[in-house]
Coordinates of C-alpha atoms in Angstrom, one line a residue:
X1 CA 93.4 75.0 80.8
X2 CA 92.1 73.0 83.8
X3 CA 88.9 74.4 85.7
X4 CA 89.7 74.9 89.5
X5 CA 87.4 75.5 92.3
X6 CA 87.9 78.9 93.9
X7 CA 87.4 78.9 97.8
X8 CA 86.9 81.8 99.8
X9 CA 89.0 81.9 103.1
X10 CA 89.1 84.5 105.9
X11 CA 93.0 84.2 106.7
X12 CA 95.8 82.1 105.8
X13 CA 99.6 81.7 106.4
X14 CA 102.1 81.2 103.8
X15 CA 105.9 80.2 104.5
X16 CA 108.6 80.4 101.8
X17 CA 111.6 78.4 102.8
X18 CA 114.9 77.6 101.1
X19 CA 118.7 78.0 101.2
X20 CA 120.0 81.4 101.9
X21 CA 120.7 82.0 98.2
X22 CA 117.4 80.8 96.9
X23 CA 116.0 84.4 97.2
X24 CA 113.4 83.5 99.9
X25 CA 113.3 86.9 101.5
X26 CA 112.9 88.7 98.1
X27 CA 110.1 86.2 97.1
X28 CA 108.3 86.6 100.5
X29 CA 108.8 90.4 100.2
X30 CA 107.1 90.4 96.8
X31 CA 104.3 88.3 97.7
X32 CA 103.6 90.5 100.7
X33 CA 103.5 93.6 98.5
X34 CA 101.1 91.9 96.1
X35 CA 98.9 91.0 99.2
X36 CA 98.9 94.5 100.5
X37 CA 98.0 96.0 97.2
X38 CA 95.1 93.5 97.0
X39 CA 93.8 95.1 100.4
X40 CA 94.5 92.4 102.8
X41 CA 95.6 93.0 106.3
X42 CA 98.8 91.2 107.0
X43 CA 101.9 90.7 109.1
X44 CA 105.3 89.0 108.2
X45 CA 108.0 87.5 110.0
X46 CA 111.5 87.2 108.0
X47 CA 113.5 84.5 109.8
X48 CA 117.1 83.6 108.4
X49 CA 120.6 82.4 109.6
X50 CA 123.3 84.7 110.8
X51 CA 125.9 82.9 108.6
X52 CA 126.7 85.0 105.4
X53 CA 126.3 81.6 103.5
X54 CA 125.8 78.3 105.4
X55 CA 126.6 75.3 103.6
X56 CA 124.2 74.6 100.7
X57 CA 121.3 72.2 101.5
X58 CA 122.0 72.1 105.2
X59 CA 119.7 72.9 108.0
X60 CA 122.0 75.7 109.2
X61 CA 121.5 77.4 105.8
X62 CA 117.5 77.4 105.8
X63 CA 116.0 80.8 105.2
X64 CA 112.4 81.4 105.9
X65 CA 109.8 84.3 105.2
X66 CA 106.2 83.9 106.6
X67 CA 103.4 86.2 106.3
X68 CA 99.6 85.8 107.5
X69 CA 97.0 87.8 105.6
X70 CA 93.3 88.1 106.0
X71 CA 90.0 90.0 105.4
X72 CA 90.1 91.3 109.0
X73 CA 92.8 92.7 111.4
X74 CA 95.8 90.6 111.5
X75 CA 98.1 90.8 114.7
X76 CA 100.9 88.0 114.0
X77 CA 102.5 86.3 111.1
X78 CA 100.8 83.1 112.0
X79 CA 102.0 80.3 114.1
X80 CA 101.4 77.1 112.0
X81 CA 101.7 78.0 108.1
X82 CA 98.7 76.6 106.0
X83 CA 101.1 76.6 102.9
X84 CA 104.7 75.6 102.9
X85 CA 106.9 76.2 99.8
X86 CA 110.2 74.4 100.4
X87 CA 112.8 74.6 97.7
X88 CA 115.0 71.8 99.0
X89 CA 115.0 69.0 101.3
X90 CA 116.5 70.8 104.2
X91 CA 113.7 73.4 104.0
X92 CA 111.2 70.6 104.2
X93 CA 112.9 69.0 107.0
X94 CA 113.3 72.3 108.9
X95 CA 109.6 73.3 108.6
X96 CA 107.4 70.4 107.9
X97 CA 106.5 69.8 111.5
X98 CA 105.1 73.2 111.9
X99 CA 102.7 73.0 109.0
X100 CA 99.0 72.8 110.0
X101 CA 97.7 69.3 109.5
X102 CA 95.8 69.4 106.3
X103 CA 98.0 72.1 104.9
X104 CA 99.7 72.4 101.4
X105 CA 103.4 71.7 101.0
X106 CA 104.9 72.6 97.7
X107 CA 108.4 71.5 97.0
X108 CA 111.0 71.6 94.3
X109 CA 111.1 67.8 93.3
X110 CA 114.1 68.3 91.3
X111 CA 116.2 69.0 94.6
X112 CA 115.2 65.6 96.2
X113 CA 118.1 63.4 95.1
X114 CA 120.1 60.9 97.0
X115 CA 122.9 63.1 97.8
X116 CA 120.6 66.0 99.1
X117 CA 118.7 63.5 101.2
X118 CA 121.7 61.7 102.5
X119 CA 123.3 65.0 103.6
X120 CA 120.2 65.4 105.8
X121 CA 120.0 61.9 107.3
X122 CA 117.1 60.8 105.3
X123 CA 116.8 57.0 104.9
X124 CA 113.9 57.2 102.4
X125 CA 112.5 59.9 100.3
X126 CA 110.1 61.8 102.4
X127 CA 108.0 62.8 99.5
X128 CA 107.0 58.9 99.0
X129 CA 107.7 57.2 102.2
X130 CA 104.2 58.4 103.9
X131 CA 105.8 60.6 106.6
X132 CA 103.9 63.6 105.0
X133 CA 100.5 61.8 105.0
X134 CA 99.0 64.5 107.1
X135 CA 99.5 67.2 104.1
X136 CA 98.6 67.8 100.6
X137 CA 102.1 67.4 99.0
X138 CA 102.8 68.9 95.4
X139 CA 106.0 67.9 94.2
X140 CA 106.6 70.3 91.3
X141 CA 109.8 70.2 89.3
X142 CA 110.6 73.9 89.7
X143 CA 114.1 73.8 88.7
X144 CA 113.7 71.9 85.3
X145 CA 110.5 73.8 84.5
X146 CA 112.4 77.0 85.2
X147 CA 115.2 75.9 82.9
X148 CA 112.8 74.9 80.0
X149 CA 111.1 78.2 80.3
X150 CA 114.4 80.1 80.0
X151 CA 115.9 77.7 77.4
X152 CA 116.1 80.5 74.7
X153 CA 117.9 82.8 77.0
X154 CA 121.5 83.6 76.7
X155 CA 122.3 83.0 80.4
X156 CA 124.4 80.2 82.0
X157 CA 122.6 77.4 83.6
X158 CA 123.3 78.6 87.1
X159 CA 122.0 82.1 86.4
X160 CA 118.7 80.4 85.0
X161 CA 118.4 78.4 88.1
X162 CA 118.5 81.6 90.2
X163 CA 115.2 82.5 88.7
X164 CA 113.3 79.4 90.2
X165 CA 112.3 81.6 93.3
X166 CA 110.3 83.6 90.6
X167 CA 108.6 80.4 89.3
X168 CA 107.6 79.5 92.9
X169 CA 106.3 83.1 93.2
X170 CA 104.2 82.8 90.0
X171 CA 102.8 79.6 91.2
X172 CA 101.7 80.9 94.7
X173 CA 100.6 83.9 93.1
X174 CA 98.1 82.0 91.0
X175 CA 97.1 79.8 94.0
X176 CA 95.9 82.8 95.9
X177 CA 94.5 84.7 92.8
X178 CA 97.2 87.5 92.9
X179 CA 98.0 89.6 90.0
X180 CA 101.6 89.6 88.7
X181 CA 101.7 93.2 87.6
X182 CA 103.3 94.7 90.5
X183 CA 106.1 92.1 90.6
X184 CA 106.5 92.7 86.9
X185 CA 106.8 96.5 87.6
X186 CA 109.4 95.7 90.5
X187 CA 111.4 93.4 88.3
X188 CA 111.3 96.2 85.5
X189 CA 112.7 98.8 87.8
X190 CA 115.3 96.4 89.5
X191 CA 116.7 95.0 86.4
X192 CA 116.3 97.9 84.0
X193 CA 120.0 97.9 83.1
X194 CA 120.1 94.1 82.7
X195 CA 117.3 93.4 80.1
X196 CA 118.4 89.7 79.7
X197 CA 117.8 89.1 83.6
X198 CA 114.7 91.1 83.6
X199 CA 113.2 88.9 80.8
X200 CA 114.3 85.7 82.4
X201 CA 112.8 86.5 85.8
X202 CA 109.4 87.6 84.1
X203 CA 109.6 84.5 82.0
X204 CA 109.9 82.4 85.1
X205 CA 107.3 84.2 87.0
X206 CA 104.8 83.7 84.3
X207 CA 105.8 80.0 83.9
X208 CA 104.9 79.2 87.4
X209 CA 101.5 81.0 87.1
X210 CA 101.0 79.1 83.8
X211 CA 101.9 75.6 85.5
X212 CA 99.4 76.4 88.3
X213 CA 96.6 77.4 85.8
X214 CA 97.0 74.2 83.6
X215 CA 98.0 71.4 86.0
X216 CA 95.6 69.3 87.9
X217 CA 97.7 68.9 90.9
X218 CA 95.8 71.8 92.6
X219 CA 92.1 71.2 92.8
X220 CA 91.5 74.4 94.5
X221 CA 92.6 78.0 94.4
X222 CA 92.0 80.4 97.3
X223 CA 90.8 84.1 97.6
X224 CA 91.0 86.3 100.6
X225 CA 88.7 89.3 100.6
X226 CA 90.1 92.8 101.3
X227 CA 90.1 93.7 104.9
X228 CA 87.8 96.4 106.0
X229 CA 90.1 99.1 107.0
X230 CA 89.7 102.9 107.9
X231 CA 89.7 104.9 104.7
X232 CA 93.0 106.4 103.7
X233 CA 96.1 105.8 101.6
X234 CA 98.2 102.8 102.9
X235 CA 101.7 101.3 102.2
X236 CA 103.4 98.1 103.5
X237 CA 106.0 99.1 105.9
X238 CA 108.6 97.4 107.9
X239 CA 109.3 98.4 111.4
X240 CA 112.8 99.7 110.7
X241 CA 111.6 101.9 107.7
X242 CA 108.8 103.1 110.0
X243 CA 111.3 104.1 112.7
X244 CA 113.3 106.0 110.0
X245 CA 110.3 108.0 108.8
X246 CA 109.2 108.5 112.6
X247 CA 112.6 110.1 113.3
X248 CA 112.4 112.3 110.3
X249 CA 108.9 113.4 111.3
X250 CA 110.0 114.4 114.9
X251 CA 113.0 116.4 113.3
X252 CA 110.7 118.0 110.8
X253 CA 107.9 119.1 113.3
X254 CA 110.6 120.7 115.4
X255 CA 112.2 122.4 112.7
X256 CA 115.7 120.8 113.2
X257 CA 118.0 119.1 111.2
X258 CA 118.3 115.3 111.9
X259 CA 121.7 114.1 112.3
X260 CA 122.2 110.3 112.6
X261 CA 125.6 108.9 113.9
X262 CA 125.5 105.1 113.5
X263 CA 127.4 101.8 113.0
X264 CA 125.9 99.2 110.9
X265 CA 124.7 96.2 113.1
X266 CA 122.1 93.6 112.6
X267 CA 119.0 94.1 112.8
X268 CA 119.2 97.8 112.8
X269 CA 121.3 98.7 109.9
X270 CA 118.1 99.3 107.6
X271 CA 117.3 102.4 109.7
X272 CA 120.7 103.6 108.6
X273 CA 119.9 102.8 105.0
X274 CA 116.6 104.4 104.8
X275 CA 117.7 107.7 106.5
X276 CA 120.5 107.8 104.1
X277 CA 118.3 108.2 101.3
X278 CA 116.2 110.9 102.8
X279 CA 118.7 113.8 102.7
X280 CA 116.3 115.9 100.9
X281 CA 114.2 116.2 104.2
X282 CA 117.3 117.8 105.9
X283 CA 118.7 114.6 107.0
X284 CA 122.4 114.0 107.6
X285 CA 123.8 110.4 108.1
X286 CA 127.2 109.5 109.2
X287 CA 128.3 105.9 109.0
X288 CA 130.9 105.9 111.8
X289 CA 133.9 103.7 112.4
X290 CA 132.3 102.3 115.4
X291 CA 129.5 102.2 118.0
X292 CA 131.2 104.7 120.4
X293 CA 131.7 107.2 117.6
X294 CA 128.3 106.9 116.3
X295 CA 126.8 108.0 119.6
X296 CA 129.5 110.6 120.1
X297 CA 128.7 112.2 116.7
X298 CA 124.9 112.2 117.6
X299 CA 125.5 114.0 121.0
X300 CA 127.7 116.4 119.3
X301 CA 125.2 117.1 116.8
X302 CA 122.7 117.9 119.6
X303 CA 125.2 120.0 121.3
X304 CA 125.2 122.1 118.1
X305 CA 121.4 122.4 118.3
X306 CA 120.5 119.6 115.7
X307 CA 118.4 116.4 116.9
X308 CA 121.1 113.8 117.4
X309 CA 120.1 110.3 116.7
X310 CA 122.1 106.9 117.2
X311 CA 120.8 103.4 116.0
X312 CA 122.1 100.1 117.3
X313 CA 121.3 96.6 118.9
X314 CA 122.2 95.0 122.2
X315 CA 125.9 94.8 121.7
X316 CA 126.1 98.4 120.5
X317 CA 124.2 99.5 123.5
X318 CA 126.8 98.2 125.9
X319 CA 129.5 100.3 123.8
X320 CA 127.4 103.3 123.8
X321 CA 126.7 103.4 127.6
X322 CA 129.4 105.9 128.5
X323 CA 128.2 108.4 126.0
X324 CA 124.6 108.0 127.2
X325 CA 125.8 109.0 130.7
X326 CA 127.5 112.0 129.2
X327 CA 124.1 113.0 127.4
X328 CA 122.4 112.6 130.7
X329 CA 124.9 114.8 132.5
X330 CA 125.0 117.5 129.7
X331 CA 121.0 117.2 129.6
X332 CA 121.0 117.2 125.9
X333 CA 118.2 115.7 123.6
X334 CA 119.2 112.5 122.2
X335 CA 117.3 109.5 120.7
X336 CA 118.9 106.0 121.0
X337 CA 117.3 103.3 119.0
X338 CA 117.8 99.7 120.0
X339 CA 116.5 97.1 117.8
X340 CA 116.7 94.2 120.1
X341 CA 118.3 90.7 119.1
X342 CA 119.1 87.5 120.9
X343 CA 122.1 87.5 123.2
X344 CA 124.5 87.6 125.0
X345 CA 127.5 88.7 123.1
X346 CA 126.9 88.0 119.5
X347 CA 124.2 85.6 120.4
X348 CA 121.5 85.3 117.9
X349 CA 122.0 88.3 115.6
X350 CA 119.2 87.5 113.1
X351 CA 116.7 86.3 115.8
X352 CA 114.4 88.5 118.0
X353 CA 114.4 89.0 121.9
X354 CA 113.2 91.5 124.4
X355 CA 116.2 91.1 126.8
X356 CA 117.6 94.7 126.6
X357 CA 115.0 96.4 129.0
X358 CA 117.1 96.2 132.1
X359 CA 120.2 97.3 130.1
X360 CA 118.1 100.5 128.9
X361 CA 116.9 101.4 132.1
X362 CA 119.9 100.9 134.3
X363 CA 122.9 100.0 132.0
X364 CA 125.0 103.0 132.9
X365 CA 127.3 103.6 136.0
X366 CA 126.0 106.2 138.5
X367 CA 122.5 107.4 138.8
X368 CA 121.9 107.9 135.3
X369 CA 118.0 108.0 134.3
X370 CA 116.8 107.9 130.8
X371 CA 113.3 107.8 129.2
X372 CA 112.4 104.3 127.6
X373 CA 109.7 103.7 125.1
X374 CA 108.9 100.4 123.3
X375 CA 107.0 100.2 120.0
X376 CA 104.2 97.3 119.7
X377 CA 104.1 96.8 115.9
X378 CA 106.1 97.5 112.8
X379 CA 103.7 100.3 111.9
X380 CA 103.7 101.7 115.5
X381 CA 107.4 102.3 115.3
X382 CA 106.5 105.5 113.4
X383 CA 104.5 106.8 116.2
X384 CA 107.0 105.6 118.9
X385 CA 110.0 107.2 117.2
X386 CA 108.2 110.5 116.7
X387 CA 107.3 110.6 120.5
X388 CA 110.9 109.8 121.5
X389 CA 111.8 112.8 119.5
X390 CA 109.3 115.0 121.1
X391 CA 110.2 113.9 124.6
X392 CA 113.9 114.2 124.0
X393 CA 113.6 117.8 122.8
X394 CA 111.0 118.9 125.2
X395 CA 112.8 117.8 128.3
X396 CA 116.4 118.1 127.1
X397 CA 117.1 114.4 127.9
X398 CA 118.2 111.1 126.2
X399 CA 115.3 108.9 125.3
X400 CA 115.8 105.2 124.3
X401 CA 113.4 103.7 121.8
X402 CA 113.1 99.9 122.0
X403 CA 112.1 97.9 119.0
X404 CA 113.3 94.3 118.3
X405 CA 114.2 92.2 115.2
X406 CA 110.5 90.9 114.9
X407 CA 109.3 94.5 114.7
X408 CA 112.2 95.9 112.6
X409 CA 112.1 93.3 109.9
X410 CA 108.5 92.5 109.8
X411 CA 105.8 94.5 108.2
X412 CA 102.3 95.6 108.1
X413 CA 100.0 98.0 106.4
X414 CA 100.5 101.6 107.5
X415 CA 98.1 104.3 107.0
X416 CA 100.0 107.4 105.7
X417 CA 99.4 110.2 108.3
X418 CA 98.2 113.6 107.4
X419 CA 101.3 115.7 108.6
X420 CA 99.3 118.7 109.5
X421 CA 97.6 116.7 112.3
X422 CA 100.9 115.8 113.8
X423 CA 101.7 118.1 116.7
X424 CA 104.6 120.7 116.3
X425 CA 107.4 120.0 118.6
X426 CA 108.9 123.4 120.1
X427 CA 112.7 123.2 120.4
X428 CA 112.9 126.7 122.3
X429 CA 116.5 127.2 121.5
X430 CA 118.0 129.8 123.8
X431 CA 118.4 133.2 122.1
X432 CA 121.4 135.8 122.2
X433 CA 121.9 136.9 125.9
X434 CA 124.2 140.0 126.4
X435 CA 123.4 140.8 129.9
X436 CA 126.0 141.0 132.5
X437 CA 126.1 141.3 136.5
X438 CA 127.7 144.1 138.2
X439 CA 131.1 142.3 138.1
X440 CA 130.8 142.1 134.4
X441 CA 130.1 138.3 134.5
X442 CA 127.4 137.0 132.1
X443 CA 124.1 136.5 133.7
X444 CA 123.1 133.6 131.4
X445 CA 122.8 130.6 133.5
X446 CA 123.0 127.2 131.5
X447 CA 121.4 125.1 134.2
X448 CA 118.6 127.5 135.1
X449 CA 115.6 125.1 134.6
X450 CA 112.1 125.4 133.3
X451 CA 109.8 125.2 136.3
X452 CA 107.5 122.7 134.7
X453 CA 109.7 120.3 132.7
X454 CA 113.0 121.0 134.7
X455 CA 114.7 121.3 131.2
X456 CA 117.7 123.5 131.0
X457 CA 118.3 126.1 128.1
X458 CA 119.5 124.6 124.7
X459 CA 122.2 127.0 124.1
X460 CA 123.8 126.6 120.7
X461 CA 127.4 127.2 120.6
X462 CA 128.5 130.6 118.9
X463 CA 125.1 132.4 119.9
X464 CA 126.2 135.7 121.7
X465 CA 126.2 135.6 125.3
X466 CA 125.6 131.8 125.6
X467 CA 128.9 130.7 126.4
X468 CA 129.0 127.8 129.0
X469 CA 130.8 124.7 130.1
X470 CA 130.0 121.4 128.8
X471 CA 131.4 117.8 129.8
X472 CA 130.9 114.9 132.0
X473 CA 132.0 116.6 135.2
X474 CA 129.2 117.5 137.7
X475 CA 127.8 121.1 137.1
X476 CA 126.5 123.4 139.6
X477 CA 122.9 123.9 139.6
X478 CA 121.9 127.0 137.7
X479 CA 125.3 128.5 136.9
X480 CA 126.8 125.3 135.5
X481 CA 130.2 125.8 136.8
X482 CA 132.1 122.5 137.6
X483 CA 131.2 121.6 141.3
X484 CA 132.3 118.9 143.5
X485 CA 130.1 120.0 146.3
X486 CA 128.2 117.0 147.9
X487 CA 125.1 118.8 148.5
X488 CA 125.0 120.2 144.8
X489 CA 125.7 116.5 143.5
X490 CA 122.8 115.1 145.5
X491 CA 120.5 117.9 144.2
X492 CA 121.5 117.6 140.7
X493 CA 121.1 113.8 140.7
X494 CA 117.6 114.1 142.1
X495 CA 116.8 116.8 139.5
X496 CA 117.8 114.6 136.8
X497 CA 115.6 111.7 138.0
X498 CA 112.7 114.1 138.6
X499 CA 112.9 115.6 135.1
X500 CA 112.4 111.9 133.7
X501 CA 109.6 111.4 136.2
X502 CA 107.7 114.6 135.2
X503 CA 107.5 113.1 131.5
X504 CA 104.6 111.3 132.8
X505 CA 102.6 114.4 132.2
X506 CA 103.0 113.8 128.5
X507 CA 102.2 110.1 128.5
X508 CA 98.7 108.7 128.5
X509 CA 97.3 106.5 131.3
X510 CA 97.6 102.8 131.0
X511 CA 94.5 101.5 129.3
X512 CA 92.8 98.3 130.0
X513 CA 90.5 96.3 127.7
X514 CA 88.0 94.1 129.5
X515 CA 85.0 93.3 127.3
X516 CA 83.3 91.1 129.9
X517 CA 83.8 93.5 132.7
X518 CA 84.3 90.4 135.1
X519 CA 87.9 89.8 134.6
X520 CA 90.1 88.8 137.6
X521 CA 93.1 88.0 135.3
X522 CA 95.1 90.9 133.5
X523 CA 97.5 90.0 130.6
X524 CA 100.1 92.8 130.6
X525 CA 102.7 93.0 127.8
X526 CA 105.2 95.5 126.5
X527 CA 106.8 95.9 123.2
X528 CA 106.4 93.2 120.3
X529 CA 104.4 90.8 122.7
X530 CA 101.4 93.0 121.7
X531 CA 100.7 91.0 118.6
X532 CA 100.2 87.5 120.0
X533 CA 98.8 88.8 123.3
X534 CA 96.0 90.7 121.4
X535 CA 95.5 87.8 119.0
X536 CA 95.0 85.6 121.9
X537 CA 92.7 87.7 123.8
X538 CA 90.5 88.6 120.9
X539 CA 90.1 84.9 120.2
X540 CA 89.1 84.2 123.7
X541 CA 86.9 87.1 124.1
X542 CA 84.5 85.6 121.4
X543 CA 84.1 82.7 123.7
X544 CA 83.2 84.9 126.7
X545 CA 86.5 84.0 128.5
X546 CA 86.9 86.7 131.4
X547 CA 90.5 88.1 130.7
X548 CA 91.6 91.8 130.5
X549 CA 94.6 93.1 128.5
X550 CA 96.8 96.1 129.0
X551 CA 100.1 96.9 127.3
X552 CA 102.9 99.2 128.3
X553 CA 104.3 101.6 125.8
X554 CA 106.1 103.8 128.3
X555 CA 108.7 102.0 130.6
X556 CA 110.1 105.0 132.3
X557 CA 108.4 106.7 133.4
X558 CA 105.7 104.3 133.8
X559 CA 102.0 105.6 133.3
X560 CA 101.0 107.3 136.6
X561 CA 97.9 104.8 137.1
X562 CA 100.1 101.7 136.5
X563 CA 99.9 100.8 140.1
X564 CA 96.3 101.2 140.4
X565 CA 95.5 99.1 137.3
X566 CA 97.8 96.2 138.7
X567 CA 96.1 96.2 142.1
X568 CA 92.6 96.1 140.5
X569 CA 93.3 92.4 139.3
X570 CA 93.4 89.2 141.4
X571 CA 96.3 88.2 139.1
X572 CA 98.6 89.8 136.6
X573 CA 100.6 87.8 134.1
X574 CA 103.4 89.3 132.1
X575 CA 104.5 87.3 129.1
X576 CA 107.9 88.6 127.7
X577 CA 110.7 87.4 125.6
X578 CA 113.3 87.5 128.1
X579 CA 113.7 86.0 131.7
X580 CA 111.3 88.3 133.4
X581 CA 112.9 91.6 133.3
X582 CA 109.6 93.8 133.3
X583 CA 108.1 91.5 136.0
X584 CA 111.0 92.3 138.3
X585 CA 110.7 96.0 137.8
X586 CA 106.8 95.9 138.5
X587 CA 107.1 93.6 141.6
X588 CA 109.8 96.0 143.1
X589 CA 107.9 99.3 142.3
X590 CA 104.4 98.2 143.2
X591 CA 104.8 95.1 145.5
X592 CA 102.4 93.3 143.3
X593 CA 102.8 89.4 142.8
X594 CA 103.4 89.5 139.1
X595 CA 103.3 86.1 137.4
X596 CA 106.1 86.0 134.9
X597 CA 105.9 83.9 131.8
X598 CA 109.3 83.9 129.6
X599 CA 110.7 82.7 126.3
X600 CA 114.2 83.1 124.9
X601 CA 113.8 81.1 121.9
X602 CA 114.6 83.9 119.2
X603 CA 111.1 83.7 118.0
X604 CA 107.8 85.6 119.2
X605 CA 105.2 84.0 121.3
X606 CA 102.6 81.7 119.5
X607 CA 98.9 82.5 120.0
X608 CA 97.9 79.3 121.1
X609 CA 100.4 79.2 123.8
X610 CA 99.0 82.4 125.1
X611 CA 95.7 81.1 124.8
X612 CA 96.5 78.0 126.7
X613 CA 98.3 80.2 129.4
X614 CA 95.1 82.4 129.8
X615 CA 92.8 79.5 130.1
X616 CA 95.0 77.8 132.8
X617 CA 95.0 80.9 134.9
X618 CA 91.3 81.7 134.5
X619 CA 90.5 78.1 135.6
X620 CA 92.9 78.4 138.5
X621 CA 91.4 81.4 139.7
X622 CA 87.9 80.1 139.2
X623 CA 89.0 77.1 141.4
X624 CA 90.7 79.3 144.0
X625 CA 87.5 81.4 144.4
X626 CA 85.2 78.2 144.7
X627 CA 87.5 76.9 147.4
X628 CA 87.3 80.3 149.2

C-alpha cells in the first residue's frame, strides 16, 4: 500500500467521457449519487450525441457526463473540468482543450493503438508527444486490468470489457475519498437476477479502487467537505423527475386525478417514464401515438374533471399548437411542459436551448394567450410544475412550463418538502344545477365568470343540470351558445387576455439582488441561465463589483413591477440561449434599451464569459459617467 497525501479542496469539476457504449452516463450518475450522499452540493451536465450509436472511436460518438461538487452552494456543473476521465483517444481529443491547466487527465492507455489514433488523424501518440504538457496525465491500462480482475468469471471478453467503466468509477471514487457502498448496493439491485454480471461489476469497481490505493501514479487524493445546507432530508434529483413530482403534487393538493397524455420525445421522455411509475398516487399515463393525440387526450381529461397534462419538446410544441388554441377557447385547465432543445426541426435533440419562448407566447393562430412559467434549476422544476398546476386550475386556462435539456437531464440536491406546508389548490368543480327559467331553459351559464379571476365554471360532463356546448367555435359570453357576433368575439377575446393578466395577483414581484446598492447595471435572466448568471455575480460581488441581478420566472404575465425594475438601472443586459427573444419582448413592452447577449451552441453559458461581460459593461458605464 502506498501512502498518499490527502488535499482538502473547496470545489472540483469532473468529466467522464467515452464512446456512447462505454457507460459514461451511468458512471457519472453513480459518482453523482455517491457525492450527494457524502453531503456535497453539486450540479451536473450530461452531454451525449443524438445518434443511437455513432461509429466507435469517432468524435461523433463521444458521450460526456460532467459534475461540479463543493463544500458550498454550487450553481453550475463547471466550465473547465479539473479531472477528465477519457476512455479512448476520441474522448481525449474532444475534451482535452477544455481541461483546466494543471488538471488531471486519466486515460485508458489500452485504447491508444495505431488504428484508433489514425482514425482521429493523430500523427503521434498524444500521451507521449508532449501536447498534454499542461496537465497531469495518468495512462492507466483500464481494459487489460479489468480483464485481469475478471479472469475467473465465466463471461465473454466483450462482456468483461463492458465493466471497465466500473474500474474507472472505482479509481475516481478512490481519488476523491468516496465510499463504494452505495454503488455496490445499486449494482446488487440492478443485477439481482444476473449474479455473474453483478459479481463482475463489483470486482471491476474494487479493482479500480485497489489500483488507486496501491499505485504511485497519484501522489495526492482529494477531499471536499460536506456543504453547509439547511437542515432536512435531501435526495439528488434531475429536472425531469422533479417536474414529474411537482405535477403529481399539484394534482394531489387539488384532490384531482393526474392524467398525462404524451408522446416520447428527447429530452422530455423521462417525465413520462417517471409518471408511469406513480400510478399509486392517482396518476394515469397514456403513451399516445403522436403529439397531437397526446395533448388531445390531456384536454379531454380536463373536460372530464381531471388535471390534464402533456409533455414534449420544441417539435412537439409545433404539433400541439391547434389543441392549445382549443384549450384557450374552451377555457379548461391544461399544463403543457416543454423541455426545450436545440432547433429548428430535429436540430440538436440532445443539446439544450432556450429558443421556444416566442413559440410558447405566440405560437398559435388568433389571439390565443396562455400563461408561461420557466424553471431556473433542476430542483426548481418541482416548484414550477406545482405552480403551473395551481394557476391552470384556478384560472381555468392552459399554462406552459418551460424547462430545457440542461435542466431536465441535469441534477442537484433537493430538499424533500413537507407536504402539509404546500398550499392546497381548490378546483371548485361546479355542482349539480337543476334550476330553469320561465321557458323551462336551464339557468346554468357555462361562461359566467368569477369576478376576480374571470374563470368560468368547471362543469364535469354528466353532472345534473350542467349540460353545455364545448368546442372550438366562439361562445357567447355567459350562456356559452355558439356566437358569430363581432362585438361578442371582441369581448371574449379581451376577456381571455385579461384572465391571463389577472394571474399577476398570484405571482410575486421581480426581486433584485444588489449587494453594493450602487449598481447601474442589471443582469436579467430567465430559465436555466440562472445558474451561470448567479455564479458569475456572486464571484464578482466578492470583489465589490457593482452589478445587480434579477431573474424572471413568470414570462406571461410578467411581474407587475417589471417595468419599474428595468427603468431603475442605466443599463439592462439579458443573456439567453437564443437570438434575443426575451430582449425583444421587454423592449416592445417597456421601451427600454435592453442589451441582448445570445448563445445557441447547445451548451449553457460559461461563468467566465458572464463575468467578462459584466466587467466590460461596468467599465463602459464608468467611462460613460466620467465623460458626462
